mmCIF file of C-alpha atoms and ligand atoms in Angstrom:
data_model
loop_
_atom_site.group_PDB
_atom_site.id
_atom_site.type_symbol
_atom_site.label_atom_id
_atom_site.label_comp_id
_atom_site.label_asym_id
_atom_site.label_seq_id
_atom_site.Cartn_x
_atom_site.Cartn_y
_atom_site.Cartn_z
ATOM 1 C CA MET A 1 -63.804 -30.890 -67.358
ATOM 2 C CA ALA A 2 -60.687 -30.407 -69.460
ATOM 3 C CA THR A 3 -57.945 -28.243 -68.026
ATOM 4 C CA GLU A 4 -56.291 -25.702 -70.202
ATOM 5 C CA PRO A 5 -53.299 -27.215 -72.005
ATOM 6 C CA ARG A 6 -49.886 -25.827 -70.920
ATOM 7 C CA ASN A 7 -47.175 -25.029 -73.360
ATOM 8 C CA GLY A 8 -44.467 -26.410 -71.065
ATOM 9 C CA GLY A 9 -42.940 -23.019 -70.233
ATOM 10 C CA PHE A 10 -43.331 -20.698 -67.260
ATOM 11 C CA THR A 11 -45.459 -17.623 -67.164
ATOM 12 C CA LEU A 12 -43.837 -14.305 -66.457
ATOM 13 C CA ILE A 13 -45.555 -14.206 -63.064
ATOM 14 C CA GLU A 14 -44.085 -17.607 -62.133
ATOM 15 C CA ILE A 15 -40.585 -16.492 -63.117
ATOM 16 C CA LEU A 16 -40.946 -13.280 -61.128
ATOM 17 C CA ILE A 17 -42.102 -15.209 -58.061
ATOM 18 C CA VAL A 18 -39.139 -17.604 -58.275
ATOM 19 C CA LEU A 19 -36.703 -14.697 -58.737
ATOM 20 C CA GLY A 20 -38.269 -12.948 -55.762
ATOM 21 C CA ILE A 21 -37.816 -16.025 -53.579
ATOM 22 C CA LEU A 22 -34.180 -16.390 -54.706
ATOM 23 C CA ALA A 23 -33.483 -12.737 -53.941
ATOM 24 C CA ALA A 24 -35.015 -13.105 -50.481
ATOM 25 C CA LEU A 25 -32.924 -16.223 -49.786
ATOM 26 C CA LEU A 26 -29.733 -14.477 -50.890
ATOM 27 C CA THR A 27 -30.494 -11.490 -48.665
ATOM 28 C CA VAL A 28 -30.803 -13.819 -45.690
ATOM 29 C CA ALA A 29 -27.871 -16.086 -46.565
ATOM 30 C CA THR A 30 -25.198 -13.533 -47.579
ATOM 31 C CA PRO A 31 -24.631 -11.963 -44.144
ATOM 32 C CA VAL A 32 -24.658 -15.432 -42.562
ATOM 33 C CA LEU A 33 -22.002 -16.707 -44.993
ATOM 34 C CA PHE A 34 -20.017 -13.494 -44.571
ATOM 35 C CA LYS A 35 -20.175 -13.773 -40.768
ATOM 36 C CA SER A 36 -19.081 -17.403 -40.752
ATOM 37 C CA ARG A 37 -16.134 -16.621 -43.026
ATOM 38 C CA GLU A 38 -15.168 -13.691 -40.824
ATOM 39 C CA SER A 39 -15.375 -15.820 -37.715
ATOM 40 C CA ALA A 40 -13.162 -18.495 -39.337
ATOM 41 C CA GLU A 41 -10.612 -15.793 -40.226
ATOM 42 C CA ARG A 42 -10.682 -14.440 -36.675
ATOM 43 C CA LYS A 43 -10.131 -17.970 -35.343
ATOM 44 C CA THR A 44 -7.148 -18.569 -37.650
ATOM 45 C CA THR A 45 -5.628 -15.251 -36.646
ATOM 46 C CA GLY A 46 -6.260 -15.864 -32.931
ATOM 47 C CA ALA A 47 -4.544 -19.254 -33.220
ATOM 48 C CA LEU A 48 -1.517 -17.698 -35.003
ATOM 49 C CA ILE A 49 -1.201 -15.063 -32.305
ATOM 50 C CA GLN A 50 -1.410 -17.643 -29.511
ATOM 51 C CA GLN A 51 1.199 -19.808 -31.249
ATOM 52 C CA ILE A 52 3.588 -16.833 -31.324
ATOM 53 C CA ARG A 53 2.676 -15.842 -27.754
ATOM 54 C CA VAL A 54 3.634 -19.328 -26.527
ATOM 55 C CA ALA A 55 6.978 -19.111 -28.380
ATOM 56 C CA VAL A 56 7.701 -15.687 -26.864
ATOM 57 C CA LYS A 57 6.847 -16.972 -23.361
ATOM 58 C CA HIS A 58 9.045 -20.008 -23.971
ATOM 59 C CA ARG A 59 11.942 -17.700 -24.846
ATOM 60 C CA MET A 60 11.285 -15.597 -21.742
ATOM 61 C CA ASN A 61 11.440 -18.715 -19.577
ATOM 62 C CA SER A 62 14.503 -20.215 -21.246
ATOM 63 C CA PRO A 63 17.786 -19.852 -19.320
ATOM 64 C CA LYS A 64 19.602 -19.084 -22.582
ATOM 65 C CA PHE A 65 17.558 -15.992 -23.524
ATOM 66 C CA GLY A 66 15.342 -15.105 -20.574
ATOM 67 C CA ASP A 67 13.599 -12.275 -22.386
ATOM 68 C CA ALA A 68 10.966 -11.435 -24.992
ATOM 69 C CA PRO A 69 12.287 -10.489 -28.434
ATOM 70 C CA PRO A 70 12.889 -6.736 -28.643
ATOM 71 C CA SER A 71 10.586 -4.618 -30.736
ATOM 72 C CA ARG A 72 13.415 -2.661 -32.364
ATOM 73 C CA LEU A 73 15.676 -4.163 -35.023
ATOM 74 C CA ALA A 74 18.745 -2.424 -33.611
ATOM 75 C CA LEU A 75 18.137 -4.052 -30.211
ATOM 76 C CA ALA A 76 17.932 -7.423 -31.987
ATOM 77 C CA GLY A 77 21.349 -6.806 -33.581
ATOM 78 C CA PHE A 78 20.121 -6.024 -37.088
ATOM 79 C CA GLU A 79 20.640 -3.023 -39.301
ATOM 80 C CA SER A 80 17.336 -1.330 -39.989
ATOM 81 C CA THR A 81 16.910 0.321 -43.369
ATOM 82 C CA ASN A 82 13.576 2.064 -42.774
ATOM 83 C CA ASP A 83 11.233 2.692 -39.891
ATOM 84 C CA LEU A 84 8.353 0.478 -41.080
ATOM 85 C CA ASN A 85 6.941 -2.677 -39.424
ATOM 86 C CA GLU A 86 9.834 -2.818 -36.951
ATOM 87 C CA GLY A 87 8.110 -4.702 -34.142
ATOM 88 C CA ILE A 88 6.987 -7.743 -36.076
ATOM 89 C CA GLU A 89 10.206 -7.725 -38.145
ATOM 90 C CA ALA A 90 12.324 -7.841 -34.984
ATOM 91 C CA LEU A 91 10.122 -10.640 -33.610
ATOM 92 C CA VAL A 92 10.330 -12.735 -36.789
ATOM 93 C CA ALA A 93 14.068 -12.143 -37.166
ATOM 94 C CA THR A 94 14.746 -12.975 -33.505
ATOM 95 C CA LEU A 95 12.601 -16.096 -33.155
ATOM 96 C CA GLY A 96 13.369 -17.251 -36.683
ATOM 97 C CA ALA A 97 17.125 -16.917 -36.456
ATOM 98 C CA GLU A 98 18.053 -18.071 -32.990
ATOM 99 C CA ASP A 99 16.635 -21.443 -32.322
ATOM 100 C CA SER A 100 14.486 -23.527 -34.606
ATOM 101 C CA GLU A 101 12.590 -24.952 -31.636
ATOM 102 C CA LEU A 102 11.348 -21.488 -30.825
ATOM 103 C CA ASN A 103 10.362 -20.690 -34.392
ATOM 104 C CA PRO A 104 6.557 -20.438 -34.459
ATOM 105 C CA PHE A 105 6.354 -19.325 -38.101
ATOM 106 C CA ASP A 106 5.438 -22.642 -39.682
ATOM 107 C CA ASP A 107 3.350 -21.230 -42.544
ATOM 108 C CA GLU A 108 5.684 -19.642 -45.086
ATOM 109 C CA ASP A 109 2.728 -18.226 -47.013
ATOM 110 C CA ARG A 110 2.259 -15.872 -44.089
ATOM 111 C CA LEU A 111 5.777 -14.440 -44.372
ATOM 112 C CA GLU A 112 5.615 -11.197 -46.341
ATOM 113 C CA ASN A 113 7.950 -8.296 -46.841
ATOM 114 C CA LEU A 114 5.456 -5.541 -47.508
ATOM 115 C CA ASP A 115 7.988 -2.714 -47.197
ATOM 116 C CA GLY A 116 10.739 -4.580 -49.122
ATOM 117 C CA ASP A 117 13.515 -3.927 -46.596
ATOM 118 C CA ARG A 118 16.560 -6.118 -45.872
ATOM 119 C CA ASP A 119 19.666 -6.206 -43.743
ATOM 120 C CA PRO A 120 22.695 -5.383 -45.914
ATOM 121 C CA LYS A 121 24.938 -7.846 -44.026
ATOM 122 C CA LYS A 122 23.073 -10.431 -41.995
ATOM 123 C CA MET A 123 20.689 -13.304 -42.614
ATOM 124 C CA THR A 124 17.409 -12.398 -40.984
ATOM 125 C CA PHE A 125 15.343 -15.540 -41.548
ATOM 126 C CA GLY A 126 16.500 -18.869 -42.934
ATOM 127 C CA LYS A 127 18.746 -18.024 -45.864
ATOM 128 C CA SER A 128 17.169 -14.645 -46.493
ATOM 129 C CA LYS A 129 18.308 -11.144 -45.632
ATOM 130 C CA GLN A 130 14.778 -9.803 -45.922
ATOM 131 C CA PHE A 131 12.972 -8.397 -42.920
ATOM 132 C CA PHE A 132 9.782 -10.431 -43.041
ATOM 133 C CA GLU A 133 6.461 -9.617 -41.433
ATOM 134 C CA TYR A 134 4.076 -12.372 -40.358
ATOM 135 C CA VAL A 135 0.582 -11.611 -41.683
ATOM 136 C CA ASP A 136 -2.922 -12.306 -40.365
ATOM 137 C CA ALA A 137 -5.883 -13.810 -42.256
ATOM 138 C CA TRP A 138 -6.490 -10.460 -43.989
ATOM 139 C CA PHE A 139 -2.822 -10.310 -45.089
ATOM 140 C CA ASN A 140 -1.946 -7.381 -42.851
ATOM 141 C CA PRO A 141 1.173 -7.668 -40.677
ATOM 142 C CA LEU A 142 0.711 -8.615 -37.043
ATOM 143 C CA VAL A 143 1.809 -5.799 -34.757
ATOM 144 C CA TYR A 144 4.273 -6.622 -31.962
ATOM 145 C CA PHE A 145 5.410 -4.491 -29.022
ATOM 146 C CA ARG A 146 7.786 -5.437 -26.203
ATOM 147 C CA LEU A 147 6.250 -3.053 -23.714
ATOM 148 C CA ARG A 148 9.344 -1.940 -21.835
ATOM 149 C CA ASP A 149 10.916 -0.669 -25.070
ATOM 150 C CA PHE A 150 8.162 1.955 -25.055
ATOM 151 C CA GLU A 151 8.839 2.932 -21.458
ATOM 152 C CA GLU A 152 12.584 3.159 -21.950
ATOM 153 C CA ASP A 153 13.279 5.087 -25.143
ATOM 154 C CA GLY A 154 10.307 7.457 -25.134
ATOM 155 C CA LYS A 155 9.391 6.583 -28.724
ATOM 156 C CA LYS A 156 5.636 6.271 -28.601
ATOM 157 C CA SER A 157 4.631 4.832 -31.945
ATOM 158 C CA VAL A 158 5.763 2.802 -34.960
ATOM 159 C CA ARG A 159 4.653 2.959 -38.592
ATOM 160 C CA TYR A 160 3.234 -0.200 -40.158
ATOM 161 C CA THR A 161 2.471 -1.033 -43.779
ATOM 162 C CA ARG A 162 -0.906 -2.569 -44.628
ATOM 163 C CA GLN A 163 -1.398 -5.054 -47.438
ATOM 164 C CA ASP A 164 -2.741 -2.285 -49.729
ATOM 165 C CA GLY A 165 0.501 -0.303 -49.292
ATOM 166 C CA THR A 166 -0.925 2.372 -46.988
ATOM 167 C CA THR A 167 0.869 3.045 -43.703
ATOM 168 C CA ILE A 168 -0.599 3.531 -40.245
ATOM 169 C CA GLU A 169 0.817 4.745 -36.950
ATOM 170 C CA VAL A 170 0.495 2.199 -34.116
ATOM 171 C CA SER A 171 1.334 2.298 -30.420
ATOM 172 C CA PRO A 172 0.830 -0.121 -27.518
ATOM 173 C CA ILE A 173 -2.807 -0.440 -26.448
ATOM 174 C CA ILE A 174 -3.724 1.099 -23.099
ATOM 175 C CA SER A 175 -6.041 -0.873 -20.811
ATOM 176 C CA ALA A 176 -9.276 0.946 -20.005
ATOM 177 C CA LYS A 177 -9.301 -0.899 -16.673
ATOM 178 C CA THR A 178 -5.803 -0.164 -15.355
ATOM 179 C CA GLY A 179 -4.771 2.896 -17.393
ATOM 180 C CA GLY A 180 -1.453 1.089 -18.064
ATOM 181 C CA PHE A 181 -0.428 -1.087 -21.004
ATOM 182 C CA ALA A 182 -2.881 -3.901 -21.787
ATOM 183 C CA GLY A 183 -1.300 -7.345 -21.465
ATOM 184 C CA ALA A 184 1.243 -5.921 -19.011
ATOM 185 C CA LEU A 185 1.501 -9.293 -17.275
ATOM 186 C CA ASP A 186 2.924 -10.806 -20.464
ATOM 187 C CA GLY A 187 5.213 -7.821 -21.007
ATOM 188 C CA PHE A 188 4.365 -7.730 -24.716
ATOM 189 C CA GLN A 189 1.428 -7.251 -27.089
ATOM 190 C CA ILE A 190 0.681 -9.040 -30.362
ATOM 191 C CA ILE A 191 -2.194 -7.451 -32.281
ATOM 192 C CA SER A 192 -4.046 -8.116 -35.536
ATOM 193 C CA LEU A 193 -5.928 -5.204 -37.114
ATOM 194 C CA GLY A 194 -8.860 -7.580 -37.639
ATOM 195 C CA PRO A 195 -11.387 -7.572 -40.505
ATOM 196 C CA ASP A 196 -11.800 -3.766 -40.583
ATOM 197 C CA GLU A 197 -8.005 -3.452 -41.202
ATOM 198 C CA GLU A 198 -7.808 -0.536 -38.755
ATOM 199 C CA PHE A 199 -5.666 -0.457 -35.618
ATOM 200 C CA GLY A 200 -7.141 -0.042 -32.129
ATOM 201 C CA THR A 201 -10.768 -0.850 -33.010
ATOM 202 C CA ASP A 202 -13.115 -3.348 -31.339
ATOM 203 C CA ASP A 203 -12.544 -6.113 -33.891
ATOM 204 C CA ASP A 204 -8.770 -6.278 -33.286
ATOM 205 C CA VAL A 205 -7.516 -9.762 -32.347
ATOM 206 C CA VAL A 206 -5.075 -9.494 -29.429
ATOM 207 C CA SER A 207 -2.689 -11.770 -27.533
ATOM 208 C CA TRP A 208 -4.009 -11.045 -24.018
ATOM 209 C CA SER A 209 -7.353 -12.151 -22.624
ATOM 210 C CA SER A 210 -9.031 -8.854 -21.719
ATOM 211 C CA LYS A 211 -8.547 -5.220 -22.628
HETATM 212 CA CA1 CA B 301 9.783 -5.763 -44.032
HETATM 213 CA CA1 CA B 302 -9.472 -3.393 -36.243
#
């Protein structure tokens, strides 16, 4: 029996079925791809934070310095021109200026100056007078607190600039377990806002091992 000759094309039904299958595959694959990208970004950011944490600890243990970088520019010997991003700026300026062995900022693409400030007199990093921030995988500045600065001068929070230009108020994270500062054993906190770009939420990437 002869089969009906085909014209070489696809019927509308066939095309619709194929499109339906493609749509179903995309629905399944998109969140998976998104998740794996997010987890890679979290890993990169976690590694950056640990690299800086090691450098800070190294400075604390060195006979020459014996302390963590301050989280105020004035305490680091620089002239602040605004009150934005001070913690990470003081960290970058301190570790970047003092001793190249302690400088953990090996990726220059991560050095940003989102608030455009600079010291009128001094070099703050390399040959620049800019107060740089070191940014995470989502291009927001890492937040840095030397905890005792917040016990001593009574100032509770600092304003930070996000990559989209908006500012947020940040303060050291309190441990739900102890009621004191999280990461108190280190004496400092380094925090990334994480993929949601908000401070103090569950997806934050932090320098200490448990909240
Ligand atoms: Ca800056
Ligand atoms: Ca967050």
